[in-house]
Amino acid sequence: RNANELVDLIRTETTAHFQILVAAYPEVHPQAYNCGEDMKNFKRIGFAGAYASITQYFYNAEAYYNFIDLCEKYGIDIPIVPGIMPITQYSQLSRFSEMCGADIPRWLRKRLESYGDDRQSIQAFGLDVVTKLCQQLLDNGAPGLHFYTMNQSAPTLAIINQLQF
C-alpha cells in the first residue's frame, strides 16, 4: 500500500541487485497531513532500502536546502537529487504544478503572467531562471540534477549548455 513496503519488497526479493530511487517532496507531499508526517514517511522509505531520491520539481532553492536540513535532522542520509522542470509555457506549467502540488513562487508567477501569450519571452526568461537555479544548486552541493523534460529535449540542452561545470 505504501512506497516503503514496495521498496522493502524489492530489497527482500533482490537484495542489492537494483538501485532504487524514490520520490521526495521538498515542498511537502500534496497528500501529507503536515511536514512532520511527510518526513516520517520519507524516512521509512529511505530505511526500507532506497538508494537515493529525486525531488518533485521546484523553483525555490531554499525549499530544497530546507528539505536537506530536515533530512539531516531525521537521520536520512541518502542522496537527494533535485528535480528540475524547464519553463517553456506558463499555462501548461501552472496546470501541471497545481495537479502535483509544486509551488510556483509569487514573483515567478507574476513575471510569467506578464508575458501573456509571448511564448518566446517566456522561454527566454524561463531559461535564465532555471539555469540560475541549477547553477546555484550545483554550487551548493547538490549531487546532480534530474530534468523533467516532458519529451522536449531542447530546453534541457539549453540549460545544460549554459551551466558552468
Tab-separated table of C-alpha atoms in Angstrom:
chain	number	residue	atom	x	y	z
A	1	ARG	CA	0.000	0.000	0.000
A	2	ASN	CA	2.891	2.373	0.673
A	3	ALA	CA	6.157	3.165	-1.063
A	4	ASN	CA	8.229	1.880	1.868
A	5	GLU	CA	6.511	-1.518	1.545
A	6	LEU	CA	7.349	-1.670	-2.158
A	7	VAL	CA	10.984	-0.720	-1.537
A	8	ASP	CA	11.203	-3.298	1.239
A	9	LEU	CA	9.707	-5.998	-1.001
A	10	ILE	CA	12.162	-5.250	-3.814
A	11	ARG	CA	15.080	-5.265	-1.354
A	12	THR	CA	13.914	-8.553	0.191
A	13	GLU	CA	13.475	-10.239	-3.167
A	14	THR	CA	16.562	-8.877	-4.974
A	15	THR	CA	18.921	-7.766	-2.158
A	16	ALA	CA	21.192	-5.095	-3.655
A	17	HIS	CA	20.676	-6.001	-7.312
A	18	PHE	CA	18.778	-2.765	-8.042
A	19	GLN	CA	19.466	0.842	-7.157
A	20	ILE	CA	16.038	2.042	-6.066
A	21	LEU	CA	15.357	5.762	-6.379
A	22	VAL	CA	12.273	7.161	-4.681
A	23	ALA	CA	10.325	10.398	-4.844
A	24	ALA	CA	10.948	13.287	-2.452
A	25	TYR	CA	8.876	16.416	-1.933
A	26	PRO	CA	10.838	19.451	-0.724
A	27	GLU	CA	7.600	21.446	-0.532
A	28	VAL	CA	5.759	18.613	1.321
A	29	HIS	CA	3.878	15.800	-0.389
A	30	PRO	CA	0.452	17.077	-1.520
A	31	GLN	CA	-1.328	14.271	0.387
A	32	ALA	CA	0.663	14.659	3.620
A	33	TYR	CA	-1.110	15.943	6.708
A	34	ASN	CA	1.886	18.084	7.616
A	35	CYS	CA	5.647	18.369	7.166
A	36	GLY	CA	6.463	16.170	10.155
A	37	GLU	CA	4.315	13.291	8.899
A	38	ASP	CA	5.790	13.712	5.433
A	39	MET	CA	9.336	13.450	6.813
A	40	LYS	CA	8.487	10.364	8.891
A	41	ASN	CA	7.105	8.681	5.790
A	42	PHE	CA	10.149	9.657	3.727
A	43	LYS	CA	12.399	8.239	6.449
A	44	ARG	CA	10.510	4.916	6.338
A	45	ILE	CA	11.052	4.760	2.582
A	46	GLY	CA	14.752	5.563	2.920
A	47	PHE	CA	15.290	2.992	5.658
A	48	ALA	CA	13.423	0.358	3.653
A	49	GLY	CA	16.367	0.354	1.263
A	50	ALA	CA	16.152	3.286	-1.141
A	51	TYR	CA	19.466	4.082	-2.803
A	52	ALA	CA	18.653	7.752	-3.479
A	53	SER	CA	15.747	10.055	-4.227
A	54	ILE	CA	14.693	12.534	-6.872
A	55	THR	CA	12.628	15.510	-5.806
A	56	GLN	CA	9.472	16.909	-7.248
A	57	TYR	CA	10.433	19.928	-9.333
A	58	PHE	CA	10.640	23.269	-7.576
A	59	TYR	CA	11.692	26.856	-8.329
A	60	ASN	CA	12.782	27.893	-4.857
A	61	ALA	CA	16.268	26.683	-3.926
A	62	GLU	CA	15.520	27.405	-0.261
A	63	ALA	CA	12.826	24.715	-0.300
A	64	TYR	CA	15.471	22.189	-1.360
A	65	TYR	CA	18.014	23.393	1.225
A	66	ASN	CA	15.390	23.313	3.996
A	67	PHE	CA	14.418	19.798	2.932
A	68	ILE	CA	18.056	18.666	3.065
A	69	ASP	CA	18.353	20.164	6.568
A	70	LEU	CA	15.185	18.345	7.667
A	71	CYS	CA	16.520	15.076	6.244
A	72	GLU	CA	19.674	15.504	8.325
A	73	LYS	CA	17.576	16.121	11.438
A	74	TYR	CA	15.545	12.977	10.739
A	75	GLY	CA	18.673	10.901	10.099
A	76	ILE	CA	18.009	10.440	6.391
A	77	ASP	CA	21.319	10.214	4.573
A	78	ILE	CA	20.522	9.029	1.044
A	79	PRO	CA	21.467	11.317	-1.867
A	80	ILE	CA	18.651	13.691	-2.792
A	81	VAL	CA	18.797	14.821	-6.403
A	82	PRO	CA	16.848	17.997	-7.222
A	83	GLY	CA	14.136	17.654	-9.866
A	84	ILE	CA	14.197	20.416	-12.463
A	85	MET	CA	11.370	21.402	-14.820
A	86	PRO	CA	12.366	23.750	-17.647
A	87	ILE	CA	9.866	26.556	-18.207
A	88	THR	CA	8.545	26.604	-21.758
A	89	GLN	CA	4.878	27.552	-21.457
A	90	TYR	CA	3.219	29.217	-18.471
A	91	SER	CA	-0.352	27.888	-18.769
A	92	GLN	CA	0.822	24.282	-19.037
A	93	LEU	CA	3.269	24.723	-16.145
A	94	SER	CA	0.576	26.304	-13.988
A	95	ARG	CA	-1.894	23.454	-14.595
A	96	PHE	CA	0.737	20.789	-14.052
A	97	SER	CA	2.000	22.445	-10.859
A	98	GLU	CA	-1.498	22.675	-9.445
A	99	MET	CA	-2.119	18.969	-10.125
A	100	CYS	CA	1.088	17.744	-8.491
A	101	GLY	CA	1.426	20.268	-5.654
A	102	ALA	CA	4.574	22.039	-6.883
A	103	ASP	CA	4.760	25.698	-5.897
A	104	ILE	CA	5.444	28.453	-8.388
A	105	PRO	CA	6.742	31.358	-6.254
A	106	ARG	CA	4.644	34.520	-6.499
A	107	TRP	CA	7.432	36.596	-8.080
A	108	LEU	CA	7.912	33.958	-10.796
A	109	ARG	CA	4.181	33.513	-11.411
A	110	LYS	CA	3.649	37.279	-11.773
A	111	ARG	CA	6.576	37.639	-14.166
A	112	LEU	CA	5.406	34.717	-16.308
A	113	GLU	CA	1.849	36.077	-16.353
A	114	SER	CA	3.170	39.437	-17.551
A	115	TYR	CA	4.356	37.845	-20.812
A	116	GLY	CA	0.831	36.791	-21.759
A	117	ASP	CA	0.982	34.620	-24.886
A	118	ASP	CA	4.532	35.673	-25.800
A	119	ARG	CA	5.968	32.164	-25.733
A	120	GLN	CA	9.420	33.267	-26.929
A	121	SER	CA	9.795	35.679	-23.987
A	122	ILE	CA	8.518	33.045	-21.545
A	123	GLN	CA	11.087	30.557	-22.840
A	124	ALA	CA	13.963	33.080	-22.687
A	125	PHE	CA	13.024	34.142	-19.167
A	126	GLY	CA	12.457	30.527	-18.107
A	127	LEU	CA	15.851	29.511	-19.460
A	128	ASP	CA	17.522	32.248	-17.423
A	129	VAL	CA	15.627	31.481	-14.196
A	130	VAL	CA	16.052	27.709	-14.346
A	131	THR	CA	19.721	27.901	-15.376
A	132	LYS	CA	20.444	30.149	-12.377
A	133	LEU	CA	18.556	27.742	-10.104
A	134	CYS	CA	20.533	24.774	-11.433
A	135	GLN	CA	23.848	26.579	-11.068
A	136	GLN	CA	23.007	27.588	-7.501
A	137	LEU	CA	22.051	24.026	-6.582
A	138	LEU	CA	25.217	22.553	-8.073
A	139	ASP	CA	27.409	25.247	-6.491
A	140	ASN	CA	25.882	24.425	-3.107
A	141	GLY	CA	26.474	20.686	-3.209
A	142	ALA	CA	23.501	19.096	-4.952
A	143	PRO	CA	24.572	15.576	-6.003
A	144	GLY	CA	23.335	16.167	-9.563
A	145	LEU	CA	20.211	17.281	-11.386
A	146	HIS	CA	17.234	15.345	-12.720
A	147	PHE	CA	15.386	17.044	-15.576
A	148	TYR	CA	11.684	16.544	-16.218
A	149	THR	CA	11.896	17.042	-19.985
A	150	MET	CA	8.264	16.306	-20.870
A	151	ASN	CA	9.540	14.926	-24.196
A	152	GLN	CA	11.198	18.253	-25.055
A	153	SER	CA	14.974	17.902	-25.034
A	154	ALA	CA	15.841	21.368	-26.416
A	155	PRO	CA	15.064	23.377	-23.238
A	156	THR	CA	17.061	20.938	-21.104
A	157	LEU	CA	20.007	21.004	-23.505
A	158	ALA	CA	19.920	24.817	-23.486
A	159	ILE	CA	20.136	24.826	-19.685
A	160	ILE	CA	22.961	22.292	-19.634
A	161	ASN	CA	24.902	24.282	-22.234
A	162	GLN	CA	24.728	27.396	-20.037
A	163	LEU	CA	25.855	25.716	-16.815
A	164	GLN	CA	29.383	26.272	-15.533
A	165	PHE	CA	30.937	22.941	-14.579
